Coordinates of C-alpha atoms (C1' of nucleotides) in Angstrom, one line a residue:
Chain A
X207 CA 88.1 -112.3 22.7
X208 CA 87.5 -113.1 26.3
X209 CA 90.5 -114.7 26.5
X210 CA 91.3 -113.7 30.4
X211 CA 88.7 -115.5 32.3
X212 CA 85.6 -112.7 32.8
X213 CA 85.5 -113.8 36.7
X214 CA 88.7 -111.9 37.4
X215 CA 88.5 -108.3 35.0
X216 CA 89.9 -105.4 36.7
X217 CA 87.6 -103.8 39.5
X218 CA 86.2 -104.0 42.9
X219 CA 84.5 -107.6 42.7
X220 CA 81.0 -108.2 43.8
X221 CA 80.9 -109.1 47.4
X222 CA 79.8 -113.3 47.9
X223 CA 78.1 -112.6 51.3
X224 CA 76.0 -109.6 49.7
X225 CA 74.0 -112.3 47.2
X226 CA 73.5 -114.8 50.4
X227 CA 72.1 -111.9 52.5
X228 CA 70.0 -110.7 50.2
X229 CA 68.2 -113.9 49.1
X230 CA 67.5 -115.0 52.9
X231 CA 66.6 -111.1 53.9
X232 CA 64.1 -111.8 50.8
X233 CA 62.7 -114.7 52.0
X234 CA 62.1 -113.3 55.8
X235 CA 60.2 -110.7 54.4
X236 CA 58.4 -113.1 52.3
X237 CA 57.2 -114.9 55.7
X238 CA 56.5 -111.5 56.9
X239 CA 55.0 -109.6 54.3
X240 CA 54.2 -111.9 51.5
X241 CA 54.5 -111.0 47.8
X242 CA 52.5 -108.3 47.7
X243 CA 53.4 -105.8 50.6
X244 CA 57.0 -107.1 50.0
X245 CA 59.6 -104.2 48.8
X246 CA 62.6 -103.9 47.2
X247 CA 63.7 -101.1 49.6
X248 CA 62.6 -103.4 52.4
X249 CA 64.4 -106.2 51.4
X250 CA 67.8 -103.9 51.1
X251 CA 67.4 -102.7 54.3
X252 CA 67.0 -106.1 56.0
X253 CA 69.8 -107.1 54.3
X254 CA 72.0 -104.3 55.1
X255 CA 72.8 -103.3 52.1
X256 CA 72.1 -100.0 49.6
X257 CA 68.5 -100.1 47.3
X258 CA 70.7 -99.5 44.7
X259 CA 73.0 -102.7 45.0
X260 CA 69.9 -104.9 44.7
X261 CA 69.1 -103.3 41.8
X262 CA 72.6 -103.7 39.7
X263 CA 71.8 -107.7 40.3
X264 CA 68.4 -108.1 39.4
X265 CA 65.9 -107.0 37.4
X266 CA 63.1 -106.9 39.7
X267 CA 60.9 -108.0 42.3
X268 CA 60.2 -111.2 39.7
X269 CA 63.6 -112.4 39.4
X270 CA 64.7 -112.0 42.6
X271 CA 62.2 -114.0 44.3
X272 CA 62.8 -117.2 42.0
X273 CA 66.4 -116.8 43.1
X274 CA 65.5 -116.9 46.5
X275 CA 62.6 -119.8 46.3
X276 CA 64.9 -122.0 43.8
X277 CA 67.5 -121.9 47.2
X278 CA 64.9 -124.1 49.0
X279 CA 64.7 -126.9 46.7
X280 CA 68.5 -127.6 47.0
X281 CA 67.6 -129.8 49.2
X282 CA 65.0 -132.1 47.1
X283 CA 66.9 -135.5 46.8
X284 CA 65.9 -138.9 45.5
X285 CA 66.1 -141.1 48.4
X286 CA 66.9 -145.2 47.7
X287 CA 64.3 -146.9 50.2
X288 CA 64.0 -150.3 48.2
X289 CA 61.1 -150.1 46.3
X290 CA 59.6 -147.5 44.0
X291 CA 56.5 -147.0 45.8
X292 CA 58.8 -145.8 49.4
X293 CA 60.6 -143.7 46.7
X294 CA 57.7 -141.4 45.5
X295 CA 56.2 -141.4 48.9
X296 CA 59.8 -140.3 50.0
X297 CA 60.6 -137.4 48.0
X298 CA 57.0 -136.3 47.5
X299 CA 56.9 -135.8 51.5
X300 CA 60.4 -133.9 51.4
X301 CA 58.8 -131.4 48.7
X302 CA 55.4 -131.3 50.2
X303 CA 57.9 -130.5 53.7
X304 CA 59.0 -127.8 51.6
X305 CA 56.0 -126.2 50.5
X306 CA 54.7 -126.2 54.0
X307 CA 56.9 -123.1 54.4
X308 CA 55.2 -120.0 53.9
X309 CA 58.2 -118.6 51.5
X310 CA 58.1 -120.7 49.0
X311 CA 54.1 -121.1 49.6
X312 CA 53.4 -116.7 48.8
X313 CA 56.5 -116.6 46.8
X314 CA 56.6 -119.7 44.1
X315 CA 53.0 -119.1 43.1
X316 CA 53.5 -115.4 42.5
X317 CA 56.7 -115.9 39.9
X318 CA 54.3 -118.1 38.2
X319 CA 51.7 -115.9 38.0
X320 CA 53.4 -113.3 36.9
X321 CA 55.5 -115.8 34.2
X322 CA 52.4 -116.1 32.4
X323 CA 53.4 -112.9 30.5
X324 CA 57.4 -113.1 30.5
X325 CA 59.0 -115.6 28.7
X326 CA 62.2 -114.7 30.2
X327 CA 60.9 -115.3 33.6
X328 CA 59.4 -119.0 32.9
X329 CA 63.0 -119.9 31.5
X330 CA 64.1 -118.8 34.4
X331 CA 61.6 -120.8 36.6
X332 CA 62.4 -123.9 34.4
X333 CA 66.0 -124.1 35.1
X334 CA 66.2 -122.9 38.6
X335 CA 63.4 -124.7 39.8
X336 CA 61.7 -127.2 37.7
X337 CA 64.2 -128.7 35.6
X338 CA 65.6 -129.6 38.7
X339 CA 62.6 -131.6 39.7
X340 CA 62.0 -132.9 36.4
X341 CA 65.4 -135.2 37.1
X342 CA 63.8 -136.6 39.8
X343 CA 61.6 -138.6 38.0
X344 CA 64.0 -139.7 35.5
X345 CA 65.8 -141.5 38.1
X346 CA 63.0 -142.6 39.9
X347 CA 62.3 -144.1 37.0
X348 CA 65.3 -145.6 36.3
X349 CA 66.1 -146.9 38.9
X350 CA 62.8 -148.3 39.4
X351 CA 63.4 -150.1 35.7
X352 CA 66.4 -152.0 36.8
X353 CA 64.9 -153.1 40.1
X354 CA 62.1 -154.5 37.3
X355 CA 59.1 -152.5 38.7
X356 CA 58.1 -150.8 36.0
X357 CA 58.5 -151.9 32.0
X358 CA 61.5 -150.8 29.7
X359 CA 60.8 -147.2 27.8
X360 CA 58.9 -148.6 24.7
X361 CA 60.4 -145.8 22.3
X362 CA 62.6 -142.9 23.1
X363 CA 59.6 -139.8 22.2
X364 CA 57.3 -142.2 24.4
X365 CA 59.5 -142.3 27.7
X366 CA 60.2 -138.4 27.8
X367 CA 56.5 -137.7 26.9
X368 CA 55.4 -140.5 29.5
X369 CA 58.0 -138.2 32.2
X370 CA 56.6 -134.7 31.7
X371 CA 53.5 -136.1 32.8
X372 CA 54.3 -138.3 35.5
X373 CA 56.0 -134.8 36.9
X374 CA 53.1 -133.0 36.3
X375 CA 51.0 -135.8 38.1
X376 CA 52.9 -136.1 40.9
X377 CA 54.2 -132.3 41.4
X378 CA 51.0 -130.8 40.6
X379 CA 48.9 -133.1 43.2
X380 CA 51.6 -131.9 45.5
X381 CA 50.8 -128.2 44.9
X382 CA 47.3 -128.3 44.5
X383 CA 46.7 -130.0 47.7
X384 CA 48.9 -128.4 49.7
X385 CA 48.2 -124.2 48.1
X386 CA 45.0 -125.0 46.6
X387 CA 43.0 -127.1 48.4
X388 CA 45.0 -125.8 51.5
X389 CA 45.1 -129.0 53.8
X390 CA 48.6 -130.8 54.3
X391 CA 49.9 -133.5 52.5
X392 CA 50.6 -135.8 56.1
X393 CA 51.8 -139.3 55.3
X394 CA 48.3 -140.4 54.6
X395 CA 47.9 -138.6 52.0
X396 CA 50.7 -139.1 50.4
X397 CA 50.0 -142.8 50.9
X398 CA 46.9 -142.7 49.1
X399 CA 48.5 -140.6 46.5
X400 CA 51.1 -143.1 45.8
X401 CA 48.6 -146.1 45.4
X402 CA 46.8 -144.6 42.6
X403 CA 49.7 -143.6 40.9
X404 CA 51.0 -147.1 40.7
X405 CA 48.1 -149.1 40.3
X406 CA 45.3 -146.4 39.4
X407 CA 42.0 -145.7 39.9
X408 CA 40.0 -148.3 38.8
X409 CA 42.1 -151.1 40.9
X410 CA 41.4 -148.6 43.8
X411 CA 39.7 -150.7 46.4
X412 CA 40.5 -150.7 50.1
X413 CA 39.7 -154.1 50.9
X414 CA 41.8 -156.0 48.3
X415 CA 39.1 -157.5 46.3
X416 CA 39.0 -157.7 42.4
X417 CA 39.3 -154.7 40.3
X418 CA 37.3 -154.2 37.3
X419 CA 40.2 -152.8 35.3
X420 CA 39.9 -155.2 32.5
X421 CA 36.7 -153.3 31.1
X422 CA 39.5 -150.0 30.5
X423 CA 42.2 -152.7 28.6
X424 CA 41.2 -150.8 25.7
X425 CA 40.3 -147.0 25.1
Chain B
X319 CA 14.3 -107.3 62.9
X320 CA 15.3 -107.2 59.5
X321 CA 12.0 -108.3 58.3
X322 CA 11.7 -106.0 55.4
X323 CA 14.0 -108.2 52.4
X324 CA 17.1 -106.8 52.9
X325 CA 17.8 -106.0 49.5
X326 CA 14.8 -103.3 49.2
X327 CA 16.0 -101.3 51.7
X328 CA 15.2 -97.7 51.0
X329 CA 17.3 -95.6 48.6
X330 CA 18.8 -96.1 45.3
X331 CA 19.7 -99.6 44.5
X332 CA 23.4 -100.8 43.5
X333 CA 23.3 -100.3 39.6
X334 CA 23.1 -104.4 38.3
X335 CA 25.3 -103.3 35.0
X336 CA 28.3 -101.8 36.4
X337 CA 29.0 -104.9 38.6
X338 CA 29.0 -107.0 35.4
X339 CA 30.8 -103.9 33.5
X340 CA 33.5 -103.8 36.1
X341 CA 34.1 -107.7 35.9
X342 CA 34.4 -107.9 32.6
X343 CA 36.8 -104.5 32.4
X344 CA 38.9 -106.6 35.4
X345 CA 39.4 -109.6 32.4
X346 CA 40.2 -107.5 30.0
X347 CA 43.2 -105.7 31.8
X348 CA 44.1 -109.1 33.4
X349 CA 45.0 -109.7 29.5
X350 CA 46.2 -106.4 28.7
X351 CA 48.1 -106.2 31.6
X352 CA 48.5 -109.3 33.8
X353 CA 48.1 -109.3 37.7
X354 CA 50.8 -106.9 38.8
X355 CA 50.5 -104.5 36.5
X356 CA 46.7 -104.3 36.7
X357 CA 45.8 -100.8 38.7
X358 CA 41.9 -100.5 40.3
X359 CA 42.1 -96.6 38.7
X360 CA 42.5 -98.4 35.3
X361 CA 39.8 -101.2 35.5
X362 CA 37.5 -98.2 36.6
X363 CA 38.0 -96.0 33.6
X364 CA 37.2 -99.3 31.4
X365 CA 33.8 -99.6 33.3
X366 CA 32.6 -96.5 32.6
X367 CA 32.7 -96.0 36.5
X368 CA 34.4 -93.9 39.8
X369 CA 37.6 -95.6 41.3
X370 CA 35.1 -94.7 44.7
X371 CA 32.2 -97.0 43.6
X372 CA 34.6 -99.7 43.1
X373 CA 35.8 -99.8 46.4
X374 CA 32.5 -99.8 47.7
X375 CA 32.1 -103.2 46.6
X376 CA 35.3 -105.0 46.9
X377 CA 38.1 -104.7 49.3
X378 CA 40.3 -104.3 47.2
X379 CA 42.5 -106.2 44.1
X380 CA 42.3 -109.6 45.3
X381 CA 38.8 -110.0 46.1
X382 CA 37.8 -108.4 42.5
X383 CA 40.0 -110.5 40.7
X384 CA 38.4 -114.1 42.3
X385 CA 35.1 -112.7 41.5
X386 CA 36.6 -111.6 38.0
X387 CA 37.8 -115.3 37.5
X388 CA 35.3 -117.1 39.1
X389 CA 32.7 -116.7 36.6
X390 CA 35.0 -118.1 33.9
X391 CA 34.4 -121.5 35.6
X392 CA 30.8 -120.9 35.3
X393 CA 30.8 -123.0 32.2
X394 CA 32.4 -126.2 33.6
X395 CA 30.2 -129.0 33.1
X396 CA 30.1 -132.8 33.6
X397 CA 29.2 -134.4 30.0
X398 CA 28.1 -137.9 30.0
X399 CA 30.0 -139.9 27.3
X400 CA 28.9 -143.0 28.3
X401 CA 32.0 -144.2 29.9
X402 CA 34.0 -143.3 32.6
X403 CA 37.4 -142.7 30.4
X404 CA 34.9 -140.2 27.9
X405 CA 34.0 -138.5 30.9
X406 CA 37.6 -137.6 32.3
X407 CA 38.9 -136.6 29.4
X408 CA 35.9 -134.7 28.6
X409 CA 36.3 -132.8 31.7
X410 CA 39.5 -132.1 31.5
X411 CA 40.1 -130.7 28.0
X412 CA 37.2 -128.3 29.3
X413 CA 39.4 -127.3 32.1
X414 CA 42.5 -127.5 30.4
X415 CA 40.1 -125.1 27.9
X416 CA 39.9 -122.2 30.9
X417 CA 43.3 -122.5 31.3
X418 CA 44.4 -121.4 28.6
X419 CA 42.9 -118.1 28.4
X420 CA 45.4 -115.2 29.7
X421 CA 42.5 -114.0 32.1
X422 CA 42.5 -117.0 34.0
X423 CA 46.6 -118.0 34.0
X424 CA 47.7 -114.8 35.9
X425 CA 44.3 -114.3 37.7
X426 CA 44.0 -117.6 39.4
X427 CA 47.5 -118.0 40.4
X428 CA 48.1 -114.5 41.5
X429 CA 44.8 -114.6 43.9
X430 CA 46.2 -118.2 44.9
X431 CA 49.5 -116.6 45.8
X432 CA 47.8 -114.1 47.7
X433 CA 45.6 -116.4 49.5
X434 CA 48.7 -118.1 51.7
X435 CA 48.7 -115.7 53.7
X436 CA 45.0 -114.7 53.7
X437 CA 42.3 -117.0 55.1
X438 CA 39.6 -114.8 54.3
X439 CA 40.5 -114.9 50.7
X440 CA 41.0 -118.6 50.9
X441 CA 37.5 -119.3 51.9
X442 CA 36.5 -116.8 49.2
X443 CA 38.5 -118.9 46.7
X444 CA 36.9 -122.0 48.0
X445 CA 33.6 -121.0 47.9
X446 CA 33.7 -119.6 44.4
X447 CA 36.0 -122.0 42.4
X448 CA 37.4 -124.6 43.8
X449 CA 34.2 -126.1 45.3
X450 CA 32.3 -125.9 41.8
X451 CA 35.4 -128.1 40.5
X452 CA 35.1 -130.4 43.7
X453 CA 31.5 -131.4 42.5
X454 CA 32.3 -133.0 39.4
X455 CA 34.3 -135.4 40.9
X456 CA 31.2 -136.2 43.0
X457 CA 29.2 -136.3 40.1
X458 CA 31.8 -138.5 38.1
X459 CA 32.4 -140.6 40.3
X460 CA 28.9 -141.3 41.6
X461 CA 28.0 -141.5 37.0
X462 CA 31.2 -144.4 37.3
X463 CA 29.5 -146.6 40.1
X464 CA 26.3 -146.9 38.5
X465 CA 27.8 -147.8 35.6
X466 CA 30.3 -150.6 37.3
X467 CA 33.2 -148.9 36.3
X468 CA 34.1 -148.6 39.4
X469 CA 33.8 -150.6 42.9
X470 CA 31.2 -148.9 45.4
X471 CA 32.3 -146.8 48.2
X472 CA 33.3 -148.6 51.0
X473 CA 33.2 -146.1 54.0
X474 CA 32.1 -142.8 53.9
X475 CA 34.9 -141.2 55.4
X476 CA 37.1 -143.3 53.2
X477 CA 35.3 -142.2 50.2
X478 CA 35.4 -138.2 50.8
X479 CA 39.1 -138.9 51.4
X480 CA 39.4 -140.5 48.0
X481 CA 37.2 -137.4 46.3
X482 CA 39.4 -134.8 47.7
X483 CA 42.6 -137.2 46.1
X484 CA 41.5 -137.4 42.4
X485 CA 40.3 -134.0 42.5
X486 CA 43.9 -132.1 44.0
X487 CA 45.3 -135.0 41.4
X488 CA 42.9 -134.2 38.4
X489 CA 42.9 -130.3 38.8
X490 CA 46.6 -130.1 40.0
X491 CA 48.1 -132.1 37.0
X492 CA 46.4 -129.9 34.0
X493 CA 47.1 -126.6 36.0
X494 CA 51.1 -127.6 36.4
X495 CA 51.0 -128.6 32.8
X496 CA 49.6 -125.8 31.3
X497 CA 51.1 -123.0 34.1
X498 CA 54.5 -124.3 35.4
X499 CA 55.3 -126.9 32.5
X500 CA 53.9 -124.1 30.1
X501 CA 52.8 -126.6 27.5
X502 CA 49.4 -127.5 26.3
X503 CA 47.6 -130.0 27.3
X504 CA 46.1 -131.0 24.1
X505 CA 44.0 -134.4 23.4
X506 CA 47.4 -136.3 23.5
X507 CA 48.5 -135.1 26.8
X508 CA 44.8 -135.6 28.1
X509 CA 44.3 -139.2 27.1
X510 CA 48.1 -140.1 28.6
X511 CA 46.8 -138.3 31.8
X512 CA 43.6 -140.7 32.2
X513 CA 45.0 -143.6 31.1
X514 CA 47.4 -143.6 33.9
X515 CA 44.6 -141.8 36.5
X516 CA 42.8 -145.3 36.0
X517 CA 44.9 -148.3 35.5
X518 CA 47.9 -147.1 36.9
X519 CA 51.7 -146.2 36.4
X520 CA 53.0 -149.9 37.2
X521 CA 50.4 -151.3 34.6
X522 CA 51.6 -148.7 31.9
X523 CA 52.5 -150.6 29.2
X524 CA 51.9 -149.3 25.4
X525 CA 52.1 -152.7 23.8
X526 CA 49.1 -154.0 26.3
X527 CA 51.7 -156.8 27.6
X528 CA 51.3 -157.6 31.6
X529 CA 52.4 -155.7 34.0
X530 CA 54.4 -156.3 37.0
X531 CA 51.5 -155.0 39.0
X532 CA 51.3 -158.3 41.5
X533 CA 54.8 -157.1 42.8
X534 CA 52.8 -153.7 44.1
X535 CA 49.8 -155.5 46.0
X536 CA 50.5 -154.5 49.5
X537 CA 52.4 -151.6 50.5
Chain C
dC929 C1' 7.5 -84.7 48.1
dG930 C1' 11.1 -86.2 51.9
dC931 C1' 14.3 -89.9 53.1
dT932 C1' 17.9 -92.9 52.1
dT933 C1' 21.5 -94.8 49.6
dT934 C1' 24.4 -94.8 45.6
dC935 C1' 27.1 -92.6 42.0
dG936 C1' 30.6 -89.5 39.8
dA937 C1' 34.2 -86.4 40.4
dT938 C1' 37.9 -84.3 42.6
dA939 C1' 41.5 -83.7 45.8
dC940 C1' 44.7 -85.4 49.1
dG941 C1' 48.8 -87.4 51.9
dA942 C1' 51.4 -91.5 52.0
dC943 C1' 54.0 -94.9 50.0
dC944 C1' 56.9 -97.2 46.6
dC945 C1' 59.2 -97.3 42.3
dG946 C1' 63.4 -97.1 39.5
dT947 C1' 67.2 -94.1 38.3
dA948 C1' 70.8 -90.6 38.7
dG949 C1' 74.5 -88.5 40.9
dC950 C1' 78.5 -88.5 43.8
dG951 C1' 82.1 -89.7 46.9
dT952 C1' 84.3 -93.9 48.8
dA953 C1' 86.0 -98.8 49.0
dA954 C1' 88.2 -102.8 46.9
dT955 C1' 90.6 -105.2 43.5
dG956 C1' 93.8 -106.2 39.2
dG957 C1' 97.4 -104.5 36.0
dC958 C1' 101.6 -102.2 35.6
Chain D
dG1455 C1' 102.8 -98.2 45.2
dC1456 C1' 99.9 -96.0 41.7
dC1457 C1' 96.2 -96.0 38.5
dA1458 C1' 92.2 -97.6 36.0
dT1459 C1' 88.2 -100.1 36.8
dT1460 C1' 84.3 -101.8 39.1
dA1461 C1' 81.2 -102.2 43.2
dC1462 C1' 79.3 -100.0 47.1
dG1463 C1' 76.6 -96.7 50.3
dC1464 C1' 74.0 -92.7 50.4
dT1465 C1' 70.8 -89.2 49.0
dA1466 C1' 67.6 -87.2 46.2
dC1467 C1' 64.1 -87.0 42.7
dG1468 C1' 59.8 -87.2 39.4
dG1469 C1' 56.2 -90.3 38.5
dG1470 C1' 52.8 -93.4 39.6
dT1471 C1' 49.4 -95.9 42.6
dC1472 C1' 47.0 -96.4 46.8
dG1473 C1' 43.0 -95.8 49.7
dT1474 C1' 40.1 -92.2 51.8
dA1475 C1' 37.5 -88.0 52.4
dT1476 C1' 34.3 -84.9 50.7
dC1477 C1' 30.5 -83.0 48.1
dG1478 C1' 26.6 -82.3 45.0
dA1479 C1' 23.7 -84.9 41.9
dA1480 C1' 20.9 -89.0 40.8
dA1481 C1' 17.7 -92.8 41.7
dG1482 C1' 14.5 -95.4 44.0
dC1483 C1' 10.9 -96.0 48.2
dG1484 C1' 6.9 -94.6 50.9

DNA sequence: CGCTTTCGATACGACCCGTAGCGTAATGGC
DNA sequence: GCCATTACGCTACGGGTCGTATCGAAAGCG
């Protein structure tokens, strides 16, 4: 057995400030270079350490870059502002803050292209990066429930079906304006955004008049 | 002047099959292969063609790969259900459709990745996909008010603001679902998504009771 | 038939990859 | 303090891809 714990065997142990200089000497060269020109022997260099060290930690250029874009959405926190429309505008405009930077902007969509044809990566994308996102919502959304803004999960299968795709909504818009279409999400945006989340499309009317949303009560 | 049609220029003409052999090689070792392992040598030797005349018409990987994935949105079409609801989802399953194919999930996000730190590639992008999407939200829309399903525009700037919203929200929900969320979005998925695109999050209530959507009127 | 441009083929230096080998440094067990 | 064990820095290496240059042959135009 592995009785003794495994974080203490016998040996020289792995140095702490090698990991933490190697992830932000990755992301420098991702402002700099960008996925494609960025290399491994570059990024040991910068971070003052040997080619080969890099290598007994990762297993490539794909797995060290999640690493080092998952660091940046440490940050991403559900804010309490009173209401759950000044919640989703809040934490939509602290990840669209975070893919303004170019690191995360070269290096997140890379990993997910080139997860298309590893499993192992997209488990690793999920539980570094998106899971965390995914929570998010669940507390957006309960806490939104007990402020009584939004109904009470019908059935259990519903409510997590009803989250994936409130997070794809709101985390894809994100993305897609702000790598895609390439203009900023400003607070106008995400303004707009919000509104037809909450109250859709077809209540969408500037001037406050009457909606024709009773036509769409049943589809 | 250039008065003589410039494609009639004297000497032998660009050969009109390798382009379209050289394309369709560049899909099929996106899906053998995927972005990064995908060499211009090998898509050559599938054409039938020298690594030289490649480069004589694209700059390099990323510009043959848009042009390679570009034409797979060729087929994207608006199709008239008769209602507005019909339409979306219509539209969407078609995307979600293009998605789906290997060719497309590690071409388009690879180029995209590439494209944050290229503007020329981004205007390329723009030009050759993302605009053709961009229209059928024009159309759609435009379908919807003649139909009353939806309230006319009420400023013009107002309204292209809106069209670039449901478009980075419509396009940017079924490519985090099916890339980063890696699940399909099948008929289920798609009819939750429109549902909520049209009456709303706050009015999302399974068992058609009211919602608390007075509470939401002014933000 | 000339002129012009493209095509196929080959060759080339430059760069990066990922690994192996080796001597050294740092830790825990005894 | 000594030893086994593991991590580290450094160097070197074969293999692969890049992007370009060069050259003769091929295909249209007038």
């Amino acid at each position: 057995m592995q009785s003794r714990t495994r974080s203490t065997r016998a040996g020289r142990p792995r140095s702490a400030t090698a990991d933490a200089a190697i992830l932000a000497a990755t992301r420098a060269a991702l402002v700099e270079l960008g996925w494609s020109r960025l290399t491994l022997g570059d990024v040991a260099t910068r971070a003052g350490v040997a080619k080969t060290t890099l290598y007994r930690r990762w297993a490539g250029k794909n797995e060290l870059v999640v690493d080092a874009v998952a660091e940046l959405f440490d940050e991403l926190r559900l804010p309490d502002h009173g209401s759950l429309t000044a919640d989703i505008e809040g934490v939509v405009l602290q990840f669209a803050a975070i893919l303004d930077r170019p690191e995360a902007r070269s290096g997140l969509m890379a990993v997910v292209a080139e997860s298309t044809r590893d499993e192992a990566l997209r488990e690793r994308i999920r539980i570094s990066i998106v899971d965390r996102q995914k929570r998010l919502v669940l507390e957006g959304r309960a806490r939104a429930q007990s402020r009584g803004e939004l109904p009470p999960e019908p059935a259990p299968e519903e409510a997590a079906r009803t989250a994936d795709l409130i997070f794809d909504m709101v985390a894809g818009a994100v993305v897609h304006r702000t790598l895609i279409s390439a203009e900023p999400a400003d607070e106008q945006w995400v303004r707009g955004f919000t509104r037809i989340l909450l109250t859709g499309l077809a209540a969408h009317s500037p001037s406050g008049g009457p909606s024709l949303l009773e036509e769409l009560g049943g589809i």
